Structures are given as C-alpha cells and as structure tokens.
Short mmCIF file of C-alpha atoms in Angstrom, two decimals:
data_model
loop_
_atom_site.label_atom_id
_atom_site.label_comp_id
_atom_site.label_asym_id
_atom_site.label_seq_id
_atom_site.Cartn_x
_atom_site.Cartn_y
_atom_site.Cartn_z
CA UNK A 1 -11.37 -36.96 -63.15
CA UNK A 2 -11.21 -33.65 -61.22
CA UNK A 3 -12.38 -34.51 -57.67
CA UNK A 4 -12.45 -32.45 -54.41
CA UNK A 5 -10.30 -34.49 -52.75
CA UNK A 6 -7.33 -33.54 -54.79
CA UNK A 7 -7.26 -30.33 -52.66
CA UNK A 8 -6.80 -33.37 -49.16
CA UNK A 9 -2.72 -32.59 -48.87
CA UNK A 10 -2.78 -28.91 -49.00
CA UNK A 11 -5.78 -28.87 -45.96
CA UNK A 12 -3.93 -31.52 -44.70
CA UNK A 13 -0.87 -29.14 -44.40
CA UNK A 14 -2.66 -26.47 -42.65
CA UNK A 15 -4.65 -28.89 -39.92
CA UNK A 16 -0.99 -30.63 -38.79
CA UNK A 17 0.05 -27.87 -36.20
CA UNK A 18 -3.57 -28.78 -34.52
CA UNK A 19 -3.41 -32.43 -35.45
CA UNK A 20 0.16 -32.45 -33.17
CA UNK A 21 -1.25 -30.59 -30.77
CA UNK A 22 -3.84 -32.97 -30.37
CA UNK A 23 -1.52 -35.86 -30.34
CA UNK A 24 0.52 -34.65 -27.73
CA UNK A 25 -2.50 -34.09 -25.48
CA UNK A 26 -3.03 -37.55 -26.09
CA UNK A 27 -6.23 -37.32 -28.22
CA UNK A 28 -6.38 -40.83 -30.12
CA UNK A 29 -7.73 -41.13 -33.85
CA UNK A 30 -10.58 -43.39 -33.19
CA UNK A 31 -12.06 -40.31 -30.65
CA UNK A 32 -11.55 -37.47 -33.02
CA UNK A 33 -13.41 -40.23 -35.93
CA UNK A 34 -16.11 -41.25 -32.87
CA UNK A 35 -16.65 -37.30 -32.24
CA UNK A 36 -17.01 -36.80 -36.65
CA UNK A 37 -19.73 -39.27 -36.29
CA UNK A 38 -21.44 -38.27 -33.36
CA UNK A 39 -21.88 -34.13 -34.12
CA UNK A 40 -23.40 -36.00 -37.93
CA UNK A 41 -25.86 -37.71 -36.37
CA UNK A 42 -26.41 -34.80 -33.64
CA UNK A 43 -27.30 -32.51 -36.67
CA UNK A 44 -28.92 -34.90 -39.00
CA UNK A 45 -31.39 -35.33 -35.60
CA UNK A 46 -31.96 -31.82 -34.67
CA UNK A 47 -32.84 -30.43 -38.25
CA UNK A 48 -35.09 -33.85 -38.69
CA UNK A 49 -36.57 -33.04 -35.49
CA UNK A 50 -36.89 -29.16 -36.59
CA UNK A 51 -37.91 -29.92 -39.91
CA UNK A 52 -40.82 -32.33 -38.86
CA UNK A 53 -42.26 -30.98 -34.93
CA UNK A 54 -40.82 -27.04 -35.09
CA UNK A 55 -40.49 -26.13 -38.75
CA UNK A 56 -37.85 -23.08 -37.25
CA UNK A 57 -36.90 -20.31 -39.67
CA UNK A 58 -34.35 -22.28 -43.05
CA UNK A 59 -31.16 -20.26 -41.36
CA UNK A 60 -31.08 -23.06 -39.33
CA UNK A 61 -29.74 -25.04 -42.30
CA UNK A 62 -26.65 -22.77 -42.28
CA UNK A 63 -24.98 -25.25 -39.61
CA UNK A 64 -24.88 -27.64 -42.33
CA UNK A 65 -22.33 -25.93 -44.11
CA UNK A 66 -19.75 -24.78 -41.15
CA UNK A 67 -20.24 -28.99 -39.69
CA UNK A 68 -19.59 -29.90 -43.50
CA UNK A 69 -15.76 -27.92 -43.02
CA UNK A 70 -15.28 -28.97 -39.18
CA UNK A 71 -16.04 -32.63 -40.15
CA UNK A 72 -13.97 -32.44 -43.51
CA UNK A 73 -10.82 -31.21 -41.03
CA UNK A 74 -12.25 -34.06 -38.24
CA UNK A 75 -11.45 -36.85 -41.12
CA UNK A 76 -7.75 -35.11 -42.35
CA UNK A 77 -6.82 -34.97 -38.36
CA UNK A 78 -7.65 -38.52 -37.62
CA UNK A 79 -5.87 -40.14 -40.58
CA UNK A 80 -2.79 -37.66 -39.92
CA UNK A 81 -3.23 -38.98 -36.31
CA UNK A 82 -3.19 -42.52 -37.56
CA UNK A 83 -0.31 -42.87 -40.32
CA UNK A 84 1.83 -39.91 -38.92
CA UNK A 85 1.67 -40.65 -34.97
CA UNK A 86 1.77 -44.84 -34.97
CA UNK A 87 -2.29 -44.67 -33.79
CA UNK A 88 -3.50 -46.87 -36.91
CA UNK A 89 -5.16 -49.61 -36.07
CA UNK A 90 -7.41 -52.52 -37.66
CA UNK A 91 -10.75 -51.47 -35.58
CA UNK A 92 -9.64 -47.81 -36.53
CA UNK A 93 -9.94 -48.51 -40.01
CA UNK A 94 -13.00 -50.37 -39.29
CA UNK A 95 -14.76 -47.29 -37.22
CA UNK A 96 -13.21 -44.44 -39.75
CA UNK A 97 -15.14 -46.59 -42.88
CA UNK A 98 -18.42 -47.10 -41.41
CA UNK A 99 -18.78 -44.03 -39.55
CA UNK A 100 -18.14 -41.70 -43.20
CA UNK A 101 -20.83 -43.68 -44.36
CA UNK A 102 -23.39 -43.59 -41.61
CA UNK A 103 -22.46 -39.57 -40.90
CA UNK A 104 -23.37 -39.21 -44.71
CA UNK A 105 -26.49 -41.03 -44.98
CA UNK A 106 -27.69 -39.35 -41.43
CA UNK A 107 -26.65 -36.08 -43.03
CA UNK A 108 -28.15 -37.09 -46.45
CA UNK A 109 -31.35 -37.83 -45.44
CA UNK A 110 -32.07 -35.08 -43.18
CA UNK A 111 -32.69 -33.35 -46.39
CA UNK A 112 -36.26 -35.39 -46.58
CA UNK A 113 -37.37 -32.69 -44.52
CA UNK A 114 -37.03 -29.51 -46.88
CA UNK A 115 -39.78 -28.69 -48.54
CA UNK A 116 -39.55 -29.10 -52.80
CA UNK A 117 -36.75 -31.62 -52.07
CA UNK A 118 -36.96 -34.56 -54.76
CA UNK A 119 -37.06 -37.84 -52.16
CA UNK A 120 -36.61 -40.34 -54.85
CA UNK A 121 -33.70 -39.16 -55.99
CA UNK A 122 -32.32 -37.83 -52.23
CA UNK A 123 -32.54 -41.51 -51.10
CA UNK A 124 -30.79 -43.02 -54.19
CA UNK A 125 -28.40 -40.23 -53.82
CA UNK A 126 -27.75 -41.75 -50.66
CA UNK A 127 -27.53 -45.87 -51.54
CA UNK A 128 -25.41 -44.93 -54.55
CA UNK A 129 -22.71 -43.21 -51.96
CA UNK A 130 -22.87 -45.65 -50.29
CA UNK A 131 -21.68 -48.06 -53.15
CA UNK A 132 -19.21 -45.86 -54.25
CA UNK A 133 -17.40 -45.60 -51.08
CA UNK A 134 -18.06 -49.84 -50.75
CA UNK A 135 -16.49 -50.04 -54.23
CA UNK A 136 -13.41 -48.31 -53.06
CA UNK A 137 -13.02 -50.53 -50.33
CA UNK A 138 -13.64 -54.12 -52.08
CA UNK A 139 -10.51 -52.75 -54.16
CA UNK A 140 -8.55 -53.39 -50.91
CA UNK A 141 -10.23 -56.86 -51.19
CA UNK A 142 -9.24 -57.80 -54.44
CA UNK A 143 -5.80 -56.59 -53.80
CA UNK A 144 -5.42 -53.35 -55.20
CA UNK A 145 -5.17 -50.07 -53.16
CA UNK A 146 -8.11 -48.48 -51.37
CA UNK A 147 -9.90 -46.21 -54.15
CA UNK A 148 -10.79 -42.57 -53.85
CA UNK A 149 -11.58 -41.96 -57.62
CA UNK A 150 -14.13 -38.98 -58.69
CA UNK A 151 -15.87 -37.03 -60.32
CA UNK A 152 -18.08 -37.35 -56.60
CA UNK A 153 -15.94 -38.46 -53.98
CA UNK A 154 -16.95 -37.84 -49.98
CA UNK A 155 -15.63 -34.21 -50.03
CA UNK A 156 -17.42 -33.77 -53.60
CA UNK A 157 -20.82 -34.60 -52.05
CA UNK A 158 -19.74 -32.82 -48.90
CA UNK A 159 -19.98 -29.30 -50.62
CA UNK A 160 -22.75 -30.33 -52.58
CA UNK A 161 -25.05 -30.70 -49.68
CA UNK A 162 -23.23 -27.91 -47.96
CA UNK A 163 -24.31 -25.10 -51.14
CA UNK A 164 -27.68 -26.96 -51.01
CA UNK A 165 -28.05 -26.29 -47.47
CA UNK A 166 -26.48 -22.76 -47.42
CA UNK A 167 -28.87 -21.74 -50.51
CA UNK A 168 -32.16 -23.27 -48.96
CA UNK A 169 -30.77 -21.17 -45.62
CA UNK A 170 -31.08 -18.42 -47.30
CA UNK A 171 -34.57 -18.53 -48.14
CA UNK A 172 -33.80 -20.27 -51.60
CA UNK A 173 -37.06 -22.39 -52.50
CA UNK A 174 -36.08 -26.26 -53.49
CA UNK A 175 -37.72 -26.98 -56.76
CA UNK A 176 -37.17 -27.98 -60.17
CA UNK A 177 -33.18 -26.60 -59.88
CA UNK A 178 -32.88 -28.79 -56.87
CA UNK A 179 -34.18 -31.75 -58.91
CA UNK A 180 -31.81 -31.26 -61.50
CA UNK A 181 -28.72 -30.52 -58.94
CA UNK A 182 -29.74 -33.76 -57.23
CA UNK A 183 -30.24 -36.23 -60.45
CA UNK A 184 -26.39 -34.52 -61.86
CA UNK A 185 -24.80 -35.79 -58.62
CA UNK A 186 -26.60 -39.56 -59.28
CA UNK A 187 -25.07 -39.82 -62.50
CA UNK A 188 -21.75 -38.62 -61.35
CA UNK A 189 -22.21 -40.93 -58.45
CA UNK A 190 -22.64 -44.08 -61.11
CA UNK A 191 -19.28 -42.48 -63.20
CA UNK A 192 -17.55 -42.55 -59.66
CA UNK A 193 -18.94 -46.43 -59.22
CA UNK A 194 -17.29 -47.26 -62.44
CA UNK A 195 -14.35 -45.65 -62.34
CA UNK A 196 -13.30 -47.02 -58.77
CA UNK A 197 -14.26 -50.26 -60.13
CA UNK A 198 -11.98 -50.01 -63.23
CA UNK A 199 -9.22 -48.02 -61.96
CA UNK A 200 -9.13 -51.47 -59.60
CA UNK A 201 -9.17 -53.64 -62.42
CA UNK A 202 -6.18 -51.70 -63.76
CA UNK A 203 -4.00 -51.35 -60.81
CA UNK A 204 -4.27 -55.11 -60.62
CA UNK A 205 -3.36 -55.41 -64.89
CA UNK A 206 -0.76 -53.53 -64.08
CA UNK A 207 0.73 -55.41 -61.02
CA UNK A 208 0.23 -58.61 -62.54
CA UNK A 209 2.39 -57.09 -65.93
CA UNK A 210 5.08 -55.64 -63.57
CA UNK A 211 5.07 -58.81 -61.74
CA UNK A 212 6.18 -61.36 -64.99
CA UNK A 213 8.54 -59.19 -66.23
#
C-alpha cells in the first residue's frame, strides 16, 4: 500500500550534502537521533505545559508542523550517517528504535490537551503505533527484514498530526471531523499491524522456497 515513506530516497537525496557536512564535522548518528528525541519531548512538554497552566493563543501549535519536517530530515541524516559513513552500531539501532517511539507517543499525547480532541481514540492511536512499529521489528526477530509496510507508517502519522496541528493553529475547532480523522488513522494503523505481520510471514515463505530449490 501507498505509504509516505516511499517519498524516504528522494528526501534522502536532498539532506546528503548536509548529512556529509555533518559527518565531516564529526557529528555521530546516535547525537543527531539523541537531539530528534530530545526537541520531541521539549515540544510535547511545552504545549502540555501551555495547554494545561497558560492556555496561549492555538498558533502555538504551528511548531508542530515545522518540528514534524526538521525531525523527519533528523531520522534520514542519522541513518545516512550510519550505513553511508561506517557509524552503525548495535546501541545505535537500539537508541534510533526506542527513541521514534517515545518522540511519537510524547508528541501524540500532547494532543490530550486540545480542546474537542477524542482521548479514547488519541491514546489508542498511540499504543497501536506503537505495535506497528514493534511488529516491524519482531520481523528482524523471526528472521526476515526489518518492516516498514503502510498504509500508516512513522512519516504517515507524522503529517497526520502535523495537518491536525496546523488546522487547530489556525483557529480550526476539534470536533466531530477530528473524531473521524482520528478513528481512520486506528483502522489504518490495525491494516499496517497486519500487513507488517504478513509481509513477514511471506518474506520468510519465500526464503525458505528459494532456499530448497
């Protein structure tokens, strides 16, 4: 299925002139994927904070969008550092896993804050990303490849929150649309579940036929 992250080589292309700039200035992957994590969880805090003690004017929500692109180009620099400048390593892959899932759930949840938003479905929004992305890593486990499979991969849900965010900026009122948007991206959350889980199940078919012949 059409996914977001289709479009990852052609950003990729544009970001290497920084991401060998960056490498010759001796920036390592695991601190570009330590700095991705840290300006999530800087955000997700100040708009929690905002949202619950200052309730500042919604344009503050507009930062959600430009730290959605910035963070998007973070993770493409960091794995171009890793695979294309020898700086993979075993805690790397470690810290670049858990912190995409921690940034999103910070980022996720900060939503709890806007008015009209639907929490139920917000916070199993956020534990069915979370299984998704834990799906496409237990393929690694089983021996097939790591699995990135849509329709609502990381960069999928990126520019979802990023519209929702730019839209409630705006002055856009959550509501029944929002409730809607939200319970969509659930059920293409459980599609993405299964179809990491199968295309696994395949790649493995398909190694093991290779494999007698």
């Amino acid at each position: 299925m059409a996914s977001v992250y289709q479009l990852k080589n052609a950003f990729s292309d544009r970001l290497r002139p920084l991401t060998q700039a960056l490498a010759v200035r001796g920036v390592s992957a695991n601190q570009v994927t330590l700095a991705a994590m840290a300006g999530s969880l800087l955000l997700a805090l100040v708009l929690y904070l905002d949202g619950v003690y200052l309730d500042s004017p919604p344009l503050i929500w507009l930062l959600v969008p430009l730290w959605m692109f910035i963070r998007m180009a973070l993770n493409n620099i960091d794995g171009m550092l890793a695979r294309e400048h020898n700086m993979a390593t075993p805690e790397g892959a470690i810290l670049n896993e858990m912190g995409d899932v921690v940034s999103d759930s910070a980022l996720f949840l900060a939503f709890a804050v806007v008015p009209g938003i639907h929490m139920p479905l917000l916070v199993l929004l956020t534990l069915l990303a979370v299984m998704s992305e834990m799906i496409g890593v237990v393929a690694v486990q089983i021996g097939a490849s790591r699995r990135y499979d849509g329709p609502s991969g990381k960069s999928d849900r990126a520019v979802f929150f990023a519209v929702l965010a730019a839209l409630y900026g705006f002055g856009v009122t959550m509501g029944s649309w929002s409730t809607l948007a939200l319970l969509l991206i659930n059920l293409l959350l459980l599609a993405t579940i299964v179809n990491r889980g199968r295309a696994a199940l395949r790649e493995l078919k398909r190694a093991a036929i290779d494999g007698s012949d």
